Amino acid sequence: MENTGQAAAPAAGETRGFEAEVKQLLHLMIHSLYSNREIFLRELVSNASDAADRLRFEAVSEPALLDGDGELRITVEVDAGGRSITVCDNGIGMSREEAVRQLGTIARSGTGEFLQRLSGEQKKDANLIGQFGVGFYSSFIVADRVEVLSRRAGLPAEQGVLWSSDGQGEFTVAPAVVPGRGTRVTLHLREDAAEFAEPERVRSLIRKYSDHIAFPVRLASAPGEEPETVNEAQALWTRPRSEIADDEYRGFYRHIAHDFEDPLCWSHNRVEGRREYTSLLYIPACAPWDLWSRNASRGLKLYVRRVFIMDHVDQFLPLYLRFVRGILDSGDLTLNVSRELLQQDPLVDTIRGALTRRVLDMLERLAVDEPERYQVFWHEFGRVIKEGPAEDPGNREKIAGLLRFSSTASDEETRSLRDYLAARPEGQECIWYLAADSLAGARSSPHLEAFRKAGIEVLLLHDQIDEWLVGHLQSYDNVEFRDVRRGELDLGPAGEDKSDDGAGATPPEGLLDRLKAQYGERVETVRTTPRLTESPACLALGEHDLGRQLRRMMAASGQALPPVRPVLEVNPGHALIQQLASEQDEARFADLAELLLDQATLADGGDLVDPAQFVARLNRVLLTRTGTAG
Ligand code: ADP
Ligand code: MG
């Protein structure tokens, strides 16, 4: 190991190996994040700012921790000659045990997953680093040795610690005398990373990444040089909206969300009067990796009168808005508020209601003003929003307004319910939908034939939870949802003049009874239908039968399901039906009738009870046909 003089481990030093996962992480990080390497500075400054936040919070109950030095600040020192950069803070600091635990092991459950998710796409990977909380290790992208000198606030100067490592597999910890509390992280830069010891380069990086940090970030351009403050150093949300540039809002978002992408939109509000609080809420442009994980970190950062209290507070927003990032600064909560206290405080419910509406309004505005960006939102978070009507019936109508569906009106674009209602022909009194397992399956469903003919739009619900969602919605703008598969089809006045051929034709004498006898208990009944113009037959659901998506959901959760007996509907105008009616040979009639039921089941996306028998029958029929033809 090279020796720069400062970091020779004293006698009492102890060398330890990194956890296996840390080693793997370091290796991957150094090799895959190379083109984003400047992020190390963001990570170190953000750790320093967290450390200052934590000290300020602990000092609320234990003022002695400040030890006469209450001016929290972060200092970056560069040394171009010595090719090093140092980030110092006078925050909470680390004890020896903390340094070993926090900087040598990864107790965080997400790390394994992080490693699996590294895709090799550098931009995305760099994004993950912050999300998984592995920020400190990014130092090794630019440094071949890192030294951390630290002392926990409240401990004497002799109980400091010096941690150092070359990032290869081991680190050393040794006792050190550290006069001031806090942490100094020194990076000995690799030869090709010398730019990060240049004052101008570093100044612009601090501006880029740390402007919104609520503590002064100062830069010393050379060893011994007097540092000067580079950033704004005022909590961004405390400034008036009119004075904050969009870029500052974006920078603040990247800081709190550890995201590289800009947010889609944000909403910054101060509430005054009986209740006092400020909120700054962001909609990200990308779903976090753990959006669907049960113990995902979510929620807002909570401040009380500008003092940081805790992270990931999920009490202030419902679960279906769990992707929202931001801060809440309350004037009414006490500084020693805990998660338990929050759970009991009625104030929390009031704020939660207000923030929920704020987010829904913000999304509504985005949808109207910037439909393309809204599509991005919908693509990333639409499935989460769909949980809303069930979780928050009070805002059902508002949430319904945010939903987007595929529909027969367009192959590419999704439709809002408002669009749907505006485009419906006069006399149509419901919102027609078709649920299927896939969009392609939905589009080719025989159930759409009559609707196409009558020019009536049908929403195509192909997401597993859509049927469940519609069950909770029931209606939008007082117009009810209706499944195109359900019951006997009545298109109302809108369908009248056009869909007459199927409905008008009379069924060949005795055919329906012959079919019923053939199917027996397997179908509820057999009837003719106006639903079809091209297909010979389809399956319909009874008024109260569960739809297939719902049956699937229930089956997946282990619930017993009542058997469904579908209704087989036939198109009397179809040549195949007429052929059936005139078929005298009983064996051939049976084959054709069974094929009719099976094909209706297949077109419905269902599974055949006996696929092999279906194939055998099909072949029999095909052979007699070729026989006749030849
Ligand atoms: P995260 O910040 O997401 O927890 P990091 O890898 O950036 O992950 O940091 C790991 C841990 O190391 C932090 O949680 C903190 O406990 C400790 N740490 C890092 N930098 C500092 C610092 N400047 N002061 C005090 N503790 C620090
Ligand atoms: Mg960090």
XYZ file of C-alpha atoms and ligand atoms in Angstrom:
658
model
C 0.000 0.000 0.000
C 1.445 3.380 -0.820
C 2.088 5.702 2.073
C 1.300 9.375 1.849
C 2.463 9.984 5.389
C -0.901 10.880 6.826
C -2.457 7.452 6.931
C 0.173 5.073 8.221
C -1.851 2.852 10.521
C -0.703 3.209 14.139
C 0.201 0.105 16.111
C -3.301 -0.447 17.431
C -4.706 -0.528 13.906
C -6.703 -3.505 12.882
C -7.158 -4.806 9.368
C -10.392 -6.440 8.347
C -11.842 -7.839 5.194
C -14.893 -6.297 3.578
C -17.976 -8.417 3.483
C -18.122 -10.495 0.307
C -20.970 -8.405 -1.045
C -19.046 -5.174 -0.502
C -16.149 -6.559 -2.473
C -18.374 -7.517 -5.319
C -20.065 -4.152 -5.210
C -16.794 -2.246 -5.202
C -15.559 -4.201 -8.144
C -18.701 -3.653 -10.183
C -18.965 -0.025 -9.240
C -15.433 0.849 -10.235
C -15.822 -0.839 -13.581
C -19.351 -0.025 -14.558
C -19.845 3.522 -13.342
C -16.754 4.975 -14.772
C -18.387 7.514 -17.055
C -20.511 8.866 -14.203
C -17.699 9.056 -11.763
C -18.336 12.661 -10.691
C -21.274 11.425 -8.613
C -18.894 10.524 -5.797
C -18.881 14.190 -4.766
C -22.646 14.344 -4.613
C -22.656 11.236 -2.430
C -20.017 12.522 -0.033
C -21.588 15.957 0.340
C -24.953 14.336 0.858
C -23.514 12.116 3.611
C -22.000 15.194 5.247
C -25.348 16.949 5.077
C -27.105 13.899 6.574
C -24.537 13.911 9.377
C -25.255 17.589 10.083
C -28.999 16.908 10.040
C -28.607 14.087 12.512
C -26.520 16.156 14.879
C -29.006 19.002 14.806
C -31.783 16.564 15.575
C -29.977 14.834 18.453
C -28.971 18.204 19.885
C -32.629 19.085 20.348
C -32.743 16.770 23.348
C -29.040 16.948 24.184
C -27.726 20.473 23.476
C -24.321 19.622 24.976
C -23.528 17.670 21.798
C -23.009 20.953 19.966
C -20.212 21.789 22.368
C -20.341 25.503 21.625
C -20.111 24.980 17.863
C -23.641 25.167 16.521
C -22.702 26.420 13.065
C -23.001 23.306 10.984
C -21.135 23.373 7.699
C -19.452 21.298 5.047
C -16.013 22.055 3.673
C -14.441 20.663 0.535
C -10.682 21.026 0.296
C -8.782 20.326 -2.881
C -5.054 19.854 -3.304
C -4.105 19.811 -6.964
C -0.415 19.213 -6.179
C -1.112 16.284 -3.863
C -3.979 15.046 -6.119
C -6.481 14.756 -3.332
C -9.904 16.014 -2.378
C -11.336 16.078 1.152
C -14.917 16.483 2.290
C -15.262 17.569 5.938
C -18.245 18.121 8.143
C -18.847 19.003 11.771
C -21.880 16.761 11.978
C -22.622 13.730 14.096
C -19.399 11.813 13.288
C -18.764 8.104 13.806
C -17.371 6.058 16.660
C -14.968 3.241 15.893
C -17.759 0.652 15.934
C -19.919 2.792 13.704
C -17.111 3.263 11.202
C -16.553 -0.488 11.030
C -20.230 -1.221 10.699
C -21.221 1.561 8.325
C -18.191 1.530 6.062
C -17.144 -2.109 6.084
C -20.243 -4.218 5.956
C -23.467 -3.908 4.135
C -26.170 -4.653 6.619
C -28.679 -3.337 4.151
C -30.923 -5.931 2.699
C -31.071 -4.249 -0.674
C -27.451 -4.791 -1.639
C -27.820 -8.273 -3.061
C -30.678 -7.046 -5.135
C -28.663 -4.050 -6.229
C -25.948 -6.340 -7.512
C -28.467 -8.352 -9.451
C -29.968 -5.306 -10.968
C -26.798 -3.742 -12.216
C -27.529 -3.812 -15.877
C -24.330 -2.544 -17.336
C -26.187 0.503 -18.562
C -24.204 3.098 -16.800
C -26.727 5.810 -16.437
C -29.287 3.527 -14.895
C -26.747 1.915 -12.641
C -25.518 5.219 -11.356
C -29.081 5.989 -10.496
C -29.389 2.852 -8.447
C -26.367 3.672 -6.340
C -28.129 6.378 -4.432
C -31.369 4.442 -4.156
C -29.648 1.502 -2.542
C -27.667 3.611 -0.138
C -24.253 2.465 -1.239
C -23.100 6.014 -1.874
C -19.912 6.075 0.156
C -18.282 3.340 -1.909
C -18.550 5.455 -5.032
C -15.386 7.167 -3.732
C -13.398 4.253 -5.083
C -14.384 5.055 -8.634
C -11.975 7.979 -8.543
C -9.689 7.154 -5.612
C -7.154 4.406 -5.101
C -7.136 5.125 -1.399
C -9.735 6.634 0.913
C -9.196 7.784 4.485
C -11.961 8.646 6.876
C -11.042 10.455 10.052
C -13.980 10.809 12.386
C -15.158 11.474 15.912
C -18.659 10.962 17.204
C -20.221 14.079 18.796
C -20.098 13.714 22.578
C -16.967 11.507 22.652
C -13.573 12.866 23.785
C -10.892 13.789 21.231
C -8.881 10.600 21.936
C -11.771 8.411 20.861
C -11.534 9.311 17.230
C -11.067 6.752 14.493
C -9.086 6.556 11.279
C -10.545 4.228 8.667
C -8.655 3.630 5.472
C -8.795 1.353 2.482
C -7.614 0.949 -1.084
C -10.944 -0.599 -2.004
C -9.355 -3.921 -2.886
C -10.795 -6.126 -0.217
C -9.643 -4.908 3.162
C -9.862 -1.849 5.344
C -7.952 -0.735 8.396
C -9.290 0.996 11.487
C -7.040 2.637 14.024
C -7.603 4.919 16.997
C -6.857 8.580 16.340
C -6.928 11.841 18.205
C -9.490 14.056 16.496
C -9.840 17.541 17.977
C -13.178 18.556 16.418
C -16.246 16.340 16.124
C -17.389 15.224 12.708
C -15.871 13.517 9.711
C -13.110 14.146 7.150
C -13.165 11.950 4.094
C -9.982 12.206 2.005
C -9.752 10.737 -1.474
C -6.330 10.080 -2.977
C -7.246 10.383 -6.598
C -6.228 8.030 -9.362
C -3.970 9.530 -11.969
C -6.762 9.867 -14.498
C -9.053 11.536 -11.949
C -6.786 14.498 -11.241
C -9.514 16.874 -12.472
C -11.325 16.390 -9.155
C -8.522 18.194 -7.379
C -8.963 21.282 -9.603
C -10.814 24.085 -7.770
C -12.834 25.246 -10.792
C -14.003 21.779 -11.717
C -15.009 21.050 -8.131
C -16.721 24.404 -7.686
C -18.976 23.735 -10.648
C -19.744 20.237 -9.381
C -20.761 21.583 -5.985
C -23.013 24.084 -7.708
C -24.516 21.343 -9.808
C -25.196 18.860 -7.056
C -25.241 20.711 -3.770
C -26.772 24.098 -4.264
C -29.894 23.154 -2.376
C -28.084 21.675 0.624
C -29.359 23.539 3.655
C -25.889 23.978 5.179
C -23.084 26.115 3.792
C -20.821 24.123 1.474
C -17.450 25.839 1.323
C -14.530 25.292 -0.974
C -10.848 25.705 -0.053
C -8.945 25.947 -3.336
C -5.610 24.804 -1.915
C -4.267 23.485 1.391
C -4.344 26.248 4.015
C -6.502 28.482 1.838
C -9.473 30.259 3.472
C -12.639 28.471 2.308
C -15.444 30.390 0.613
C -19.097 29.430 0.550
C -20.234 28.113 -2.815
C -23.901 27.203 -2.386
C -27.123 28.975 -1.464
C -27.261 27.223 1.944
C -30.874 27.939 2.687
C -33.518 25.265 2.897
C -35.041 25.598 -0.544
C -38.646 25.139 0.536
C -38.472 28.077 2.945
C -37.924 30.518 0.072
C -40.836 32.070 -1.813
C -41.866 30.144 -4.921
C -41.376 33.135 -7.180
C -37.695 33.288 -6.279
C -36.873 29.668 -6.979
C -35.718 28.722 -10.472
C -36.900 25.465 -12.031
C -33.333 24.250 -12.054
C -33.116 24.693 -8.317
C -36.279 22.657 -7.856
C -34.824 19.937 -10.038
C -31.510 19.950 -8.204
C -33.286 19.639 -4.886
C -35.247 16.704 -6.207
C -32.120 14.907 -7.316
C -30.704 15.445 -3.871
C -33.630 14.070 -1.880
C -34.607 11.313 -4.294
C -31.085 10.222 -5.242
C -32.281 10.315 -8.805
C -30.432 11.336 -11.929
C -33.494 11.987 -13.997
C -35.397 15.223 -13.628
C -38.795 14.919 -11.983
C -41.898 15.140 -14.160
C -43.431 17.896 -12.070
C -43.654 19.293 -8.576
C -45.891 21.259 -6.289
C -44.631 23.620 -3.602
C -47.096 25.024 -1.099
C -47.151 26.851 2.157
C -50.236 26.608 4.326
C -50.776 29.285 6.909
C -53.379 29.960 9.559
C -54.665 27.452 12.064
C -52.359 24.796 10.630
C -48.927 25.684 9.410
C -46.898 23.564 7.110
C -44.936 23.640 3.893
C -44.825 20.814 1.428
C -42.755 20.260 -1.677
C -43.912 17.182 -3.571
C -42.377 15.666 -6.692
C -43.494 13.121 -9.256
C -40.459 11.147 -10.452
C -40.035 10.248 -14.108
C -38.863 6.712 -13.346
C -40.276 4.101 -11.029
C -37.844 3.127 -8.275
C -36.603 -0.472 -8.383
C -38.562 -1.395 -5.291
C -41.938 0.109 -6.197
C -43.590 -3.283 -5.773
C -41.658 -4.528 -2.818
C -43.526 -4.770 0.452
C -40.879 -3.061 2.543
C -39.869 -0.501 -0.028
C -38.668 2.763 1.395
C -41.185 5.407 0.557
C -42.662 8.600 1.777
C -41.500 12.049 2.598
C -38.743 13.610 4.580
C -40.245 15.173 7.666
C -38.958 18.437 9.104
C -40.306 20.358 12.054
C -39.565 24.053 11.749
C -36.633 23.248 9.435
C -35.078 20.651 11.692
C -34.795 17.318 9.929
C -36.735 14.720 11.933
C -36.896 11.556 9.877
C -36.825 10.015 6.468
C -39.359 7.823 4.684
C -42.353 8.958 6.682
C -45.236 7.183 5.009
C -48.100 8.511 7.141
C -48.671 11.587 5.039
C -49.664 9.963 1.768
C -51.793 6.938 0.886
C -50.163 3.787 -0.430
C -51.286 4.374 -4.006
C -49.231 7.583 -4.048
C -46.144 5.866 -2.659
C -44.003 7.019 -5.574
C -44.243 10.677 -4.543
C -41.005 12.122 -3.172
C -40.553 15.315 -1.269
C -40.532 17.048 2.066
C -43.021 18.171 4.634
C -42.053 20.862 7.107
C -44.589 21.236 9.878
C -44.911 24.140 12.268
C -47.351 22.292 14.516
C -45.653 19.003 15.376
C -43.217 18.829 18.275
C -39.535 18.268 17.674
C -39.497 15.010 19.569
C -42.260 13.504 17.478
C -41.790 9.796 16.761
C -43.387 7.404 14.288
C -45.617 6.116 17.090
C -46.763 9.612 18.014
C -47.460 10.368 14.373
C -49.782 7.410 14.190
C -52.005 8.889 16.888
C -51.954 12.536 15.877
C -55.199 13.705 14.223
C -53.198 16.474 12.590
C -51.542 13.819 10.453
C -54.878 12.845 8.899
C -55.671 16.429 8.042
C -52.332 16.956 6.349
C -52.604 13.594 4.594
C -55.970 14.546 3.117
C -54.613 17.865 1.891
C -51.419 16.411 0.414
C -53.366 13.666 -1.337
C -55.572 16.216 -3.066
C -52.532 18.263 -3.919
C -50.888 15.341 -5.681
C -54.075 14.409 -7.525
C -54.490 18.013 -8.669
C -50.903 18.166 -9.801
C -51.371 15.002 -11.889
C -54.597 16.326 -13.324
C -52.802 19.473 -14.409
C -49.953 17.483 -15.915
C -52.441 15.419 -17.919
C -54.085 18.540 -19.350
C -51.033 20.728 -19.875
C -48.445 18.161 -20.898
C -50.131 15.025 -22.200
C -46.865 13.519 -23.407
C -45.227 13.794 -20.032
C -48.380 12.403 -18.530
C -47.941 9.321 -20.702
C -44.517 8.847 -19.155
C -46.107 9.074 -15.745
C -48.846 6.648 -16.682
C -46.398 4.152 -18.064
C -44.323 4.194 -14.876
C -46.976 4.532 -12.214
C -50.363 3.784 -13.759
C -50.609 0.419 -12.065
C -50.064 1.979 -8.671
C -52.719 4.627 -9.282
C -55.157 1.824 -10.085
C -55.034 0.813 -6.422
C -56.512 4.203 -5.579
C -60.272 3.742 -5.972
C -60.194 0.769 -3.576
C -57.933 2.416 -1.021
C -59.394 5.903 -1.118
C -63.082 5.823 -2.116
C -63.451 9.485 -1.106
C -61.297 10.512 -4.074
C -62.662 7.865 -6.429
C -63.932 10.249 -9.074
C -60.737 12.288 -9.088
C -58.610 9.174 -9.403
C -60.867 7.798 -12.145
C -60.134 10.974 -14.092
C -56.432 10.059 -14.064
C -56.879 6.551 -15.442
C -55.961 5.674 -19.005
C -57.125 2.642 -20.969
C -56.448 1.034 -24.279
C -59.521 1.106 -26.460
C -60.913 0.161 -29.821
C -60.723 3.836 -30.816
C -56.970 3.769 -31.332
C -54.187 1.251 -31.732
C -51.551 3.402 -30.069
C -53.049 5.954 -27.768
C -54.679 5.339 -24.456
C -57.955 7.029 -23.583
C -59.234 8.808 -20.526
C -62.776 8.172 -19.336
C -63.549 11.752 -20.170
C -62.422 11.208 -23.775
C -64.517 8.091 -23.881
C -67.691 9.781 -22.704
C -67.188 12.766 -24.966
C -66.895 10.538 -28.031
C -69.807 8.203 -27.363
C -72.768 8.310 -29.731
C -76.045 9.719 -28.527
C -78.111 7.276 -26.525
C -75.194 5.185 -25.246
C -75.707 4.903 -21.535
C -72.770 2.913 -20.276
C -69.022 2.626 -20.512
C -68.369 -0.614 -22.381
C -65.288 -2.634 -21.536
C -63.758 -5.961 -22.382
C -61.339 -7.660 -19.981
C -58.759 -10.039 -21.411
C -55.361 -11.487 -20.592
C -53.559 -9.536 -23.274
C -54.186 -6.544 -25.470
C -53.861 -8.629 -28.626
C -56.375 -11.112 -27.241
C -58.754 -8.295 -26.412
C -58.513 -6.715 -29.847
C -59.385 -9.904 -31.659
C -62.223 -10.937 -29.366
C -65.438 -11.884 -31.227
C -67.324 -9.833 -28.636
C -66.176 -6.656 -30.354
C -67.762 -7.446 -33.714
C -71.137 -5.854 -33.128
C -69.535 -2.856 -31.408
C -67.277 -2.242 -34.371
C -70.204 -2.414 -36.672
C -72.225 0.012 -34.595
C -69.234 2.359 -34.159
C -69.242 2.048 -30.375
C -65.930 2.349 -28.573
C -64.950 -0.380 -26.101
C -62.249 -0.039 -23.446
C -59.798 -2.934 -23.570
C -58.724 -3.935 -20.078
C -55.708 -6.165 -20.297
C -53.998 -5.533 -16.986
C -54.638 -8.296 -14.437
C -56.142 -5.919 -11.916
C -58.421 -3.999 -14.293
C -61.548 -6.008 -13.614
C -61.010 -5.584 -9.901
C -60.466 -1.858 -10.477
C -63.691 -1.482 -12.431
C -65.471 -3.319 -9.614
C -64.429 -0.515 -7.296
C -65.168 2.270 -9.722
C -68.687 1.168 -10.714
C -69.231 4.400 -12.624
C -67.624 7.580 -13.851
C -69.495 10.849 -14.125
C -72.651 8.872 -13.270
C -72.248 6.560 -16.251
C -71.907 2.897 -15.309
C -69.307 0.462 -16.525
C -70.590 -2.548 -18.395
C -68.803 -5.726 -19.487
C -69.418 -6.522 -23.172
C -69.421 -10.221 -22.296
C -72.086 -10.050 -19.690
C -75.767 -10.952 -20.091
C -77.756 -10.464 -23.273
C -76.365 -7.705 -25.391
C -78.382 -4.536 -25.698
C -76.598 -1.783 -27.540
C -79.507 0.590 -26.971
C -80.496 3.156 -29.548
C -76.841 3.555 -30.575
C -76.740 0.022 -31.961
C -80.227 -0.190 -33.362
C -80.138 0.459 -37.060
C -76.834 -1.245 -37.738
C -76.613 -4.520 -35.872
C -79.722 -6.031 -37.309
C -78.530 -8.940 -39.401
C -77.373 -11.175 -36.547
C -80.243 -10.341 -34.254
C -82.812 -10.350 -36.995
C -82.018 -13.748 -38.434
C -84.030 -16.537 -36.874
C -82.272 -19.635 -35.598
C -82.656 -22.702 -37.755
C -85.516 -24.801 -36.436
C -84.546 -27.104 -33.557
C -80.811 -26.296 -33.688
C -80.616 -24.635 -30.290
C -82.257 -27.637 -28.621
C -79.967 -30.088 -30.401
C -76.924 -28.110 -29.232
C -78.210 -27.930 -25.645
C -78.677 -31.692 -25.635
C -75.137 -32.148 -26.937
C -73.511 -29.899 -24.276
C -75.678 -30.884 -21.340
C -74.519 -29.440 -18.014
C -71.469 -27.798 -19.511
C -73.337 -24.691 -20.631
C -75.977 -22.622 -18.947
C -77.910 -22.337 -22.186
C -77.512 -21.804 -25.921
C -79.038 -18.760 -27.585
C -78.683 -16.556 -30.641
C -76.983 -13.218 -30.335
C -76.590 -9.819 -31.976
C -72.977 -9.774 -30.699
C -71.462 -11.459 -33.732
C -71.096 -10.436 -37.336
C -68.166 -12.615 -38.404
C -67.648 -15.383 -35.874
C -70.003 -18.346 -35.570
C -70.161 -18.387 -31.767
C -68.944 -16.825 -28.531
C -69.237 -17.306 -24.793
C -71.202 -14.886 -22.633
C -71.149 -14.462 -18.874
C -74.174 -14.464 -16.626
C -75.109 -11.166 -14.947
C -73.463 -12.203 -11.686
C -70.642 -14.473 -12.813
C -67.125 -13.473 -11.876
C -64.997 -12.280 -14.770
C -61.892 -14.231 -15.687
C -59.346 -11.781 -14.256
C -61.159 -11.817 -10.947
C -61.365 -15.589 -10.926
C -57.663 -15.711 -11.579
C -56.913 -13.289 -8.739
C -59.045 -15.318 -6.365
C -57.570 -18.617 -7.468
C -54.066 -17.193 -6.986
C -54.950 -16.246 -3.426
C -56.220 -19.749 -2.764
C -59.954 -19.059 -2.628
C -62.468 -21.661 -3.682
C -64.335 -20.655 -6.830
C -67.867 -21.501 -7.844
C -67.885 -23.260 -11.224
C -69.059 -21.062 -14.111
C -71.345 -22.342 -16.760
C -71.040 -20.052 -19.747
C -73.791 -19.226 -22.159
C -72.960 -20.246 -25.717
C -74.202 -17.639 -28.163
C -74.435 -18.449 -31.846
C -74.572 -16.286 -34.908
C -77.544 -17.666 -36.914
C -76.377 -15.926 -40.083
C -73.052 -17.780 -40.123
C -72.480 -20.535 -42.713
C -71.129 -22.921 -40.103
C -74.277 -22.629 -38.010
C -76.384 -23.304 -41.069
C -74.286 -26.307 -41.945
C -74.781 -27.593 -38.408
C -78.513 -27.176 -38.703
C -78.647 -29.311 -41.834
C -76.237 -31.980 -40.587
C -78.079 -35.329 -40.424
C -75.185 -37.569 -39.406
C -75.219 -37.624 -35.575
C -71.470 -38.312 -35.183
C -70.579 -35.438 -37.491
C -73.017 -33.165 -35.733
C -71.351 -34.003 -32.412
C -67.882 -33.224 -33.789
C -68.969 -29.905 -35.268
C -70.915 -28.904 -32.154
C -67.975 -29.676 -29.867
C -65.610 -27.762 -32.129
C -67.985 -24.818 -31.992
C -67.912 -24.743 -28.186
C -64.150 -25.267 -28.097
C -63.406 -22.478 -30.550
C -65.636 -20.094 -28.636
C -63.671 -21.004 -25.493
C -60.355 -20.443 -27.263
C -61.405 -17.114 -28.753
C -62.372 -16.105 -25.245
C -58.823 -16.765 -24.060
C -59.943 -19.795 -22.059
C -58.412 -23.243 -21.658
C -59.886 -26.374 -23.211
C -60.862 -29.176 -20.858
C -59.485 -31.792 -23.253
C -57.131 -30.316 -25.869
C -56.159 -33.725 -27.302
C -59.747 -34.548 -28.042
C -60.140 -31.160 -29.704
C -57.227 -31.921 -32.000
C -58.575 -35.374 -32.867
C -61.976 -33.894 -33.754
C -60.476 -31.114 -35.763
C -58.461 -33.591 -37.790
C -61.508 -35.771 -38.409
C -63.429 -32.830 -39.741
C -60.525 -31.579 -41.825
C -60.067 -34.996 -43.394
C -63.693 -35.445 -44.368
C -63.590 -31.949 -45.857
C -60.513 -32.630 -47.978
C -62.145 -35.959 -48.840
C -65.238 -34.199 -50.118
C -63.221 -31.566 -51.917
C -61.096 -34.208 -53.633
P -26.397 6.101 3.016
O -25.967 7.521 3.069
O -27.477 5.880 2.005
O -26.734 5.498 4.343
P -23.659 5.676 2.321
O -22.907 4.558 1.695
O -23.567 6.982 1.613
O -25.161 5.227 2.454
O -23.154 5.847 3.778
C -23.118 4.735 4.657
C -23.170 5.136 6.098
O -21.926 5.650 6.544
C -24.168 6.237 6.416
O -25.454 5.724 6.621
C -23.572 6.796 7.710
O -23.995 6.024 8.816
C -22.098 6.611 7.537
N -21.498 7.867 7.064
C -21.050 8.122 5.824
N -20.562 9.381 5.745
C -20.709 9.916 6.965
C -20.384 11.209 7.540
N -19.843 12.191 6.815
N -20.678 11.392 8.857
C -21.251 10.415 9.594
N -21.562 9.192 9.115
C -21.296 8.942 7.813
Mg -25.190 8.472 1.424
